[in-house]
Amino acid sequence: MTNQTGRVYSELRLSVWGLRCCRCRVNQIIVIDYNSKKGYLMNTDVVMDVCQSLLGKAGVPVGWLDINGHFVYVNQAMAAILEYSPIGCLSLSLADIDVNFTREAFLLRWETLKRNDTAQKDESVFKTNSGRLMPTEITSHYFRAGQNEYLAVFIRDISVRKQAEEAFLESEARLKLILDELPGYIWTTDKNLVYTHFAGSAAILWRENNADILGRTPRSSAGIKAHRRALKGFPSTYEYESPVGRTTYLVRTKPLQDRYNEIIGVLGLSVDIGKIKEMENQLKNSQQKLRNIATAYVKAQDEEREWIALEIHDRVVQSLTAISHQTQRLMPFTSKDGRTLLEELSGGVKDILHETRTIMTELYPTTLERYGLIKLISWDLNSIAEVIGCETDLKNNLLHDPHGTVQSTLYRIAHEALLNIKKHAVGANKVEVQIKEWRGWIKLEIIDDGPGFNTRKDTAWGHGGLDSMRRRAEIIGGTFNISGRPGAGTKIVVRLPIMPVSVGIK
């Protein structure tokens, strides 16, 4: 009994592969039927009926093929996926639906499965009744039922998987194209700092293939240091000068972690910034040229002001002084009424002389070297106090006299700002000037509580004056900022280096 029932079950077990409940049910019926002594052939028929009954209700598409590739049985799931009726499927052969079918390949599969008594998986494309091409996975099993031989085929629609694979391959191809065209390279290393992956165009500059770099270690000391930092969990960014390609790379390294957040190596990206560096150098050269032009402009402007001041002194002041002296000499020889007129004339000449000297000082403060920065700013504050009647305050903590250019720039800006306060800040109660030295910089602050103005829109102080102050600061590497609003006064903050630096106008 055991041999007969076992053989029948063994021959049919592959046809219900994967359906363990069916397998047990078939075996149970075989044993019961044998015990009822209905005979071996009757057992085979019973098993075939049971298999077809159980497989017909299964959700897996199943069909049986004869040696010619014709369907002798399909279940409902197979008929549905092929878009035929079960009866319609029995008129089909595998050649009708498998676009890759060849008779030779089918017979080879048949003999292989018959000889090895195992399952075989293949992939192909089935054409359904509606004409849809369906990527399909086919699992085939050979079995015997009495004197008949069959292939049981289980199929699975793998359209979604194929689409995902195609999308993945397309993304992979795009990524490879990007990496191949990357002006640099991307890589990974293991914990021993050995390259495990390398992609990018940089290897061309090294006259090597990307694959030849695998198994090596980083070349530069900076690279080794950055890799070791990454293995400790710290990202790094540094620049690397390539000795081969004569270019500069900006390198970024970070820890490479697995799905458990364990550090397993280093991920690095290098981008060729050689052209950027070249452009930076060109920009620096252009900025230097601009600085030289601006410096020459300011110097020419100062020289022109000095010339105008000297011309006023030589041609106007001296003539006015001579007129004043002559009026004094005429005093004893004129009548009382004449002396009154001469005194008025003399007073007018003195007022003109005073205004002329003020203009000369504004044009070119020749007394800067004689009296120094702080003294001149103090005089300007006293002048403001006399004109608008406000309180003034000067705070200075300079430890050393600034460089000549810096000192001149400081006074020019302070002088221009205080002149603007004298003209536009009528009604101010206090004007304050602070000069501080800190970490290689000099900070000048000029604050008034006058009527103020919108520094972003209005030009109450004169657009040219603000531009001139800003230009003077930026020429020597400093900054100029002005802030204020109507009714809240105005504040100017200037930062200048103790020593002028070579920077361009911002």
mmCIF file of C-alpha atoms in Angstrom, residues 24-258:
data_model
loop_
_atom_site.group_PDB
_atom_site.id
_atom_site.type_symbol
_atom_site.label_atom_id
_atom_site.label_comp_id
_atom_site.label_asym_id
_atom_site.label_seq_id
_atom_site.Cartn_x
_atom_site.Cartn_y
_atom_site.Cartn_z
ATOM 1 C CA CYS A 24 -2.252 16.772 2.285
ATOM 2 C CA ARG A 25 -5.788 16.477 0.889
ATOM 3 C CA VAL A 26 -4.660 14.528 -2.164
ATOM 4 C CA ASN A 27 -2.612 12.132 -0.049
ATOM 5 C CA GLN A 28 -5.529 11.602 2.313
ATOM 6 C CA ILE A 29 -7.897 10.731 -0.539
ATOM 7 C CA ILE A 30 -5.347 8.379 -2.063
ATOM 8 C CA VAL A 31 -4.950 6.478 1.191
ATOM 9 C CA ILE A 32 -8.695 6.310 1.863
ATOM 10 C CA ASP A 33 -9.405 5.224 -1.683
ATOM 11 C CA TYR A 34 -6.744 2.536 -1.561
ATOM 12 C CA ASN A 35 -8.115 1.219 1.698
ATOM 13 C CA SER A 36 -11.513 0.860 0.024
ATOM 14 C CA LYS A 37 -9.735 -1.423 -2.478
ATOM 15 C CA LYS A 38 -10.857 0.383 -5.602
ATOM 16 C CA GLY A 39 -7.554 -0.254 -7.262
ATOM 17 C CA TYR A 40 -4.543 1.744 -8.482
ATOM 18 C CA LEU A 41 -5.999 3.109 -11.731
ATOM 19 C CA MET A 42 -9.040 4.311 -9.901
ATOM 20 C CA ASN A 43 -6.731 6.097 -7.445
ATOM 21 C CA THR A 44 -5.033 7.977 -10.247
ATOM 22 C CA ASP A 45 -8.320 9.228 -11.652
ATOM 23 C CA VAL A 46 -9.451 10.273 -8.216
ATOM 24 C CA VAL A 47 -6.211 12.167 -7.620
ATOM 25 C CA MET A 48 -6.486 13.958 -10.961
ATOM 26 C CA ASP A 49 -10.043 14.992 -10.169
ATOM 27 C CA VAL A 50 -9.068 16.204 -6.716
ATOM 28 C CA CYS A 51 -6.076 18.162 -8.052
ATOM 29 C CA GLN A 52 -8.161 19.855 -10.699
ATOM 30 C CA SER A 53 -10.878 20.619 -8.167
ATOM 31 C CA LEU A 54 -8.456 22.142 -5.682
ATOM 32 C CA LEU A 55 -6.307 23.989 -8.246
ATOM 33 C CA GLY A 56 -9.405 25.379 -9.889
ATOM 34 C CA LYS A 57 -10.123 27.336 -6.719
ATOM 35 C CA ALA A 58 -6.516 28.409 -6.169
ATOM 36 C CA GLY A 59 -5.517 32.027 -6.714
ATOM 37 C CA VAL A 60 -2.291 31.046 -8.481
ATOM 38 C CA PRO A 61 -2.568 30.745 -12.325
ATOM 39 C CA VAL A 62 -1.902 27.065 -13.111
ATOM 40 C CA GLY A 63 -1.976 25.089 -16.344
ATOM 41 C CA TRP A 64 -0.937 21.646 -17.549
ATOM 42 C CA LEU A 65 0.833 21.187 -20.875
ATOM 43 C CA ASP A 66 1.352 18.032 -22.871
ATOM 44 C CA ILE A 67 4.568 17.255 -24.706
ATOM 45 C CA ASN A 68 3.403 19.281 -27.704
ATOM 46 C CA GLY A 69 2.935 22.375 -25.593
ATOM 47 C CA HIS A 70 -0.881 22.282 -25.710
ATOM 48 C CA PHE A 71 -2.942 23.145 -22.672
ATOM 49 C CA VAL A 72 -4.865 20.165 -21.304
ATOM 50 C CA TYR A 73 -6.000 21.956 -18.168
ATOM 51 C CA VAL A 74 -6.098 25.548 -16.844
ATOM 52 C CA ASN A 75 -7.665 26.856 -13.679
ATOM 53 C CA GLN A 76 -9.810 29.961 -13.389
ATOM 54 C CA ALA A 77 -6.866 32.147 -12.375
ATOM 55 C CA MET A 78 -4.876 31.134 -15.484
ATOM 56 C CA ALA A 79 -7.827 31.804 -17.776
ATOM 57 C CA ALA A 80 -8.430 35.186 -16.177
ATOM 58 C CA ILE A 81 -4.833 36.399 -16.479
ATOM 59 C CA LEU A 82 -4.672 35.282 -20.139
ATOM 60 C CA GLU A 83 -8.095 36.924 -20.756
ATOM 61 C CA TYR A 84 -9.619 33.725 -22.189
ATOM 62 C CA SER A 85 -12.349 31.424 -20.980
ATOM 63 C CA PRO A 86 -11.161 28.109 -19.486
ATOM 64 C CA ILE A 87 -12.569 26.284 -22.533
ATOM 65 C CA GLY A 88 -10.863 28.773 -24.860
ATOM 66 C CA CYS A 89 -7.533 28.155 -23.194
ATOM 67 C CA LEU A 90 -7.740 24.429 -23.985
ATOM 68 C CA SER A 91 -7.537 25.319 -27.679
ATOM 69 C CA LEU A 92 -4.258 27.122 -27.157
ATOM 70 C CA SER A 93 -0.672 25.992 -27.112
ATOM 71 C CA LEU A 94 2.218 27.696 -25.403
ATOM 72 C CA ALA A 95 3.382 28.893 -28.825
ATOM 73 C CA ASP A 96 0.154 30.911 -29.176
ATOM 74 C CA ILE A 97 0.799 33.056 -26.116
ATOM 75 C CA ASP A 98 4.561 32.969 -25.466
ATOM 76 C CA VAL A 99 6.207 35.444 -27.859
ATOM 77 C CA ASN A 100 9.604 33.890 -27.167
ATOM 78 C CA PHE A 101 8.482 30.274 -27.639
ATOM 79 C CA THR A 102 10.628 27.877 -29.599
ATOM 80 C CA ARG A 103 9.959 24.165 -29.985
ATOM 81 C CA GLU A 104 13.566 23.281 -29.261
ATOM 82 C CA ALA A 105 13.682 25.263 -26.002
ATOM 83 C CA PHE A 106 10.379 23.714 -24.831
ATOM 84 C CA LEU A 107 11.577 20.141 -25.463
ATOM 85 C CA LEU A 108 14.884 20.874 -23.759
ATOM 86 C CA ARG A 109 12.999 22.167 -20.700
ATOM 87 C CA TRP A 110 10.766 19.060 -20.778
ATOM 88 C CA GLU A 111 13.712 16.637 -20.819
ATOM 89 C CA THR A 112 15.635 18.572 -18.174
ATOM 90 C CA LEU A 113 12.703 18.599 -15.765
ATOM 91 C CA LYS A 114 11.911 14.941 -16.452
ATOM 92 C CA ARG A 115 15.493 13.920 -15.777
ATOM 93 C CA ASN A 116 16.157 16.064 -12.709
ATOM 94 C CA ASP A 117 12.731 15.832 -11.039
ATOM 95 C CA THR A 118 12.925 19.487 -9.989
ATOM 96 C CA ALA A 119 11.365 22.896 -10.709
ATOM 97 C CA GLN A 120 12.606 25.451 -13.223
ATOM 98 C CA LYS A 121 11.938 29.169 -13.379
ATOM 99 C CA ASP A 122 12.051 31.202 -16.585
ATOM 100 C CA GLU A 123 10.973 34.627 -17.708
ATOM 101 C CA SER A 124 9.210 35.426 -20.944
ATOM 102 C CA VAL A 125 6.486 37.651 -22.396
ATOM 103 C CA PHE A 126 2.919 36.355 -22.814
ATOM 104 C CA LYS A 127 0.437 37.873 -25.224
ATOM 105 C CA THR A 128 -3.081 37.997 -23.770
ATOM 106 C CA ASN A 129 -6.325 37.723 -25.689
ATOM 107 C CA SER A 130 -6.585 41.548 -25.832
ATOM 108 C CA GLY A 131 -3.118 41.810 -27.354
ATOM 109 C CA ARG A 132 -1.448 43.095 -24.163
ATOM 110 C CA LEU A 133 2.144 41.996 -23.758
ATOM 111 C CA MET A 134 2.643 40.752 -20.217
ATOM 112 C CA PRO A 135 6.116 40.100 -18.752
ATOM 113 C CA THR A 136 5.720 36.707 -17.092
ATOM 114 C CA GLU A 137 7.607 34.486 -14.672
ATOM 115 C CA ILE A 138 7.046 30.771 -15.425
ATOM 116 C CA THR A 139 7.659 27.976 -12.926
ATOM 117 C CA SER A 140 7.543 24.526 -14.578
ATOM 118 C CA HIS A 141 7.274 21.028 -13.044
ATOM 119 C CA TYR A 142 7.219 17.648 -14.730
ATOM 120 C CA PHE A 143 4.785 14.982 -13.470
ATOM 121 C CA ARG A 144 3.123 11.756 -14.576
ATOM 122 C CA ALA A 145 -0.498 10.768 -14.135
ATOM 123 C CA GLY A 146 -0.863 7.110 -15.041
ATOM 124 C CA GLN A 147 0.642 6.693 -18.486
ATOM 125 C CA ASN A 148 0.397 10.421 -19.287
ATOM 126 C CA GLU A 149 3.143 12.995 -18.940
ATOM 127 C CA TYR A 150 2.597 16.696 -18.270
ATOM 128 C CA LEU A 151 4.297 19.971 -17.406
ATOM 129 C CA ALA A 152 2.555 21.890 -14.671
ATOM 130 C CA VAL A 153 3.215 25.590 -15.199
ATOM 131 C CA PHE A 154 2.590 28.320 -12.667
ATOM 132 C CA ILE A 155 2.779 31.846 -14.039
ATOM 133 C CA ARG A 156 3.070 35.232 -12.393
ATOM 134 C CA ASP A 157 2.548 38.684 -13.915
ATOM 135 C CA ILE A 158 5.823 40.561 -13.308
ATOM 136 C CA SER A 159 4.892 43.731 -15.224
ATOM 137 C CA VAL A 160 5.245 45.924 -12.130
ATOM 138 C CA ARG A 161 8.580 44.380 -11.268
ATOM 139 C CA LYS A 162 9.843 44.824 -14.826
ATOM 140 C CA GLN A 163 8.747 48.450 -14.859
ATOM 141 C CA ALA A 164 10.560 48.977 -11.572
ATOM 142 C CA GLU A 165 13.651 47.247 -12.967
ATOM 143 C CA GLU A 166 13.559 49.386 -16.111
ATOM 144 C CA ALA A 167 13.127 52.541 -14.022
ATOM 145 C CA PHE A 168 16.015 51.437 -11.832
ATOM 146 C CA LEU A 169 18.235 50.702 -14.815
ATOM 147 C CA GLU A 170 17.306 54.034 -16.380
ATOM 148 C CA SER A 171 18.094 55.859 -13.124
ATOM 149 C CA GLU A 172 21.312 53.899 -12.817
ATOM 150 C CA ALA A 173 22.274 54.861 -16.376
ATOM 151 C CA ARG A 174 21.484 58.518 -15.711
ATOM 152 C CA LEU A 175 23.466 58.421 -12.481
ATOM 153 C CA LYS A 176 26.396 56.820 -14.279
ATOM 154 C CA LEU A 177 26.209 59.503 -16.973
ATOM 155 C CA ILE A 178 26.149 62.223 -14.321
ATOM 156 C CA LEU A 179 29.043 60.659 -12.444
ATOM 157 C CA ASP A 180 31.030 60.167 -15.644
ATOM 158 C CA GLU A 181 30.522 63.836 -16.539
ATOM 159 C CA LEU A 182 31.016 65.064 -12.978
ATOM 160 C CA PRO A 183 33.879 67.607 -12.909
ATOM 161 C CA GLY A 184 35.441 65.678 -10.082
ATOM 162 C CA TYR A 185 34.690 62.338 -8.504
ATOM 163 C CA ILE A 186 32.660 60.569 -5.835
ATOM 164 C CA TRP A 187 33.975 57.673 -3.825
ATOM 165 C CA THR A 188 33.608 55.454 -0.785
ATOM 166 C CA THR A 189 36.282 53.916 1.420
ATOM 167 C CA ASP A 190 36.160 51.244 4.071
ATOM 168 C CA LYS A 191 37.402 51.573 7.639
ATOM 169 C CA ASN A 192 40.964 50.898 6.454
ATOM 170 C CA LEU A 193 40.782 53.956 4.163
ATOM 171 C CA VAL A 194 40.817 51.738 1.067
ATOM 172 C CA TYR A 195 38.757 52.910 -1.917
ATOM 173 C CA THR A 196 35.778 50.582 -2.434
ATOM 174 C CA HIS A 197 34.003 52.655 -5.072
ATOM 175 C CA PHE A 198 35.218 55.386 -7.382
ATOM 176 C CA ALA A 199 33.323 57.235 -10.126
ATOM 177 C CA GLY A 200 33.790 60.473 -12.010
ATOM 178 C CA SER A 201 35.921 62.092 -14.673
ATOM 179 C CA ALA A 202 38.841 62.990 -12.415
ATOM 180 C CA ALA A 203 40.600 59.701 -13.061
ATOM 181 C CA ILE A 204 41.096 60.816 -16.671
ATOM 182 C CA LEU A 205 43.297 63.631 -15.392
ATOM 183 C CA TRP A 206 45.214 61.068 -13.358
ATOM 184 C CA ARG A 207 45.654 59.010 -16.545
ATOM 185 C CA GLU A 208 43.980 56.033 -14.862
ATOM 186 C CA ASN A 209 40.723 54.125 -14.999
ATOM 187 C CA ASN A 210 38.302 54.351 -12.106
ATOM 188 C CA ALA A 211 38.655 50.616 -11.516
ATOM 189 C CA ASP A 212 42.439 50.970 -11.163
ATOM 190 C CA ILE A 213 41.967 53.268 -8.163
ATOM 191 C CA LEU A 214 39.995 50.687 -6.186
ATOM 192 C CA GLY A 215 42.046 49.103 -3.447
ATOM 193 C CA ARG A 216 44.247 52.173 -2.976
ATOM 194 C CA THR A 217 44.217 54.730 -0.177
ATOM 195 C CA PRO A 218 43.906 58.555 -0.307
ATOM 196 C CA ARG A 219 47.055 60.292 -1.515
ATOM 197 C CA SER A 220 47.169 63.561 0.410
ATOM 198 C CA SER A 221 47.747 64.048 4.117
ATOM 199 C CA ALA A 222 44.676 66.305 4.203
ATOM 200 C CA GLY A 223 42.618 63.499 2.673
ATOM 201 C CA ILE A 224 43.853 60.950 5.204
ATOM 202 C CA LYS A 225 43.132 63.341 8.063
ATOM 203 C CA ALA A 226 39.621 64.048 6.735
ATOM 204 C CA HIS A 227 38.907 60.317 6.366
ATOM 205 C CA ARG A 228 39.965 59.627 9.917
ATOM 206 C CA ARG A 229 37.733 62.444 11.159
ATOM 207 C CA ALA A 230 34.817 60.984 9.176
ATOM 208 C CA LEU A 231 35.355 57.564 10.751
ATOM 209 C CA LYS A 232 34.920 59.308 14.117
ATOM 210 C CA GLY A 233 31.653 60.835 12.928
ATOM 211 C CA PHE A 234 32.840 64.295 11.862
ATOM 212 C CA PRO A 235 32.420 65.622 8.293
ATOM 213 C CA SER A 236 35.185 67.725 6.733
ATOM 214 C CA THR A 237 35.654 70.149 3.866
ATOM 215 C CA TYR A 238 39.040 71.013 2.400
ATOM 216 C CA GLU A 239 40.755 72.003 -0.815
ATOM 217 C CA TYR A 240 43.150 69.703 -2.622
ATOM 218 C CA GLU A 241 45.689 70.742 -5.234
ATOM 219 C CA SER A 242 46.004 67.979 -7.818
ATOM 220 C CA PRO A 243 49.663 67.388 -8.743
ATOM 221 C CA VAL A 244 48.642 65.797 -12.054
ATOM 222 C CA GLY A 245 45.787 67.821 -13.479
ATOM 223 C CA ARG A 246 47.110 71.124 -12.098
ATOM 224 C CA THR A 247 43.722 72.031 -10.754
ATOM 225 C CA THR A 248 42.029 72.490 -7.398
ATOM 226 C CA TYR A 249 39.326 70.272 -5.926
ATOM 227 C CA LEU A 250 36.873 71.126 -3.186
ATOM 228 C CA VAL A 251 36.532 67.934 -1.152
ATOM 229 C CA ARG A 252 33.720 67.004 1.217
ATOM 230 C CA THR A 253 33.879 63.850 3.337
ATOM 231 C CA LYS A 254 31.305 62.442 5.742
ATOM 232 C CA PRO A 255 30.687 59.168 7.599
ATOM 233 C CA LEU A 256 29.186 56.307 5.575
ATOM 234 C CA GLN A 257 26.613 54.492 7.700
ATOM 235 C CA ASP A 258 24.622 51.295 7.342
#
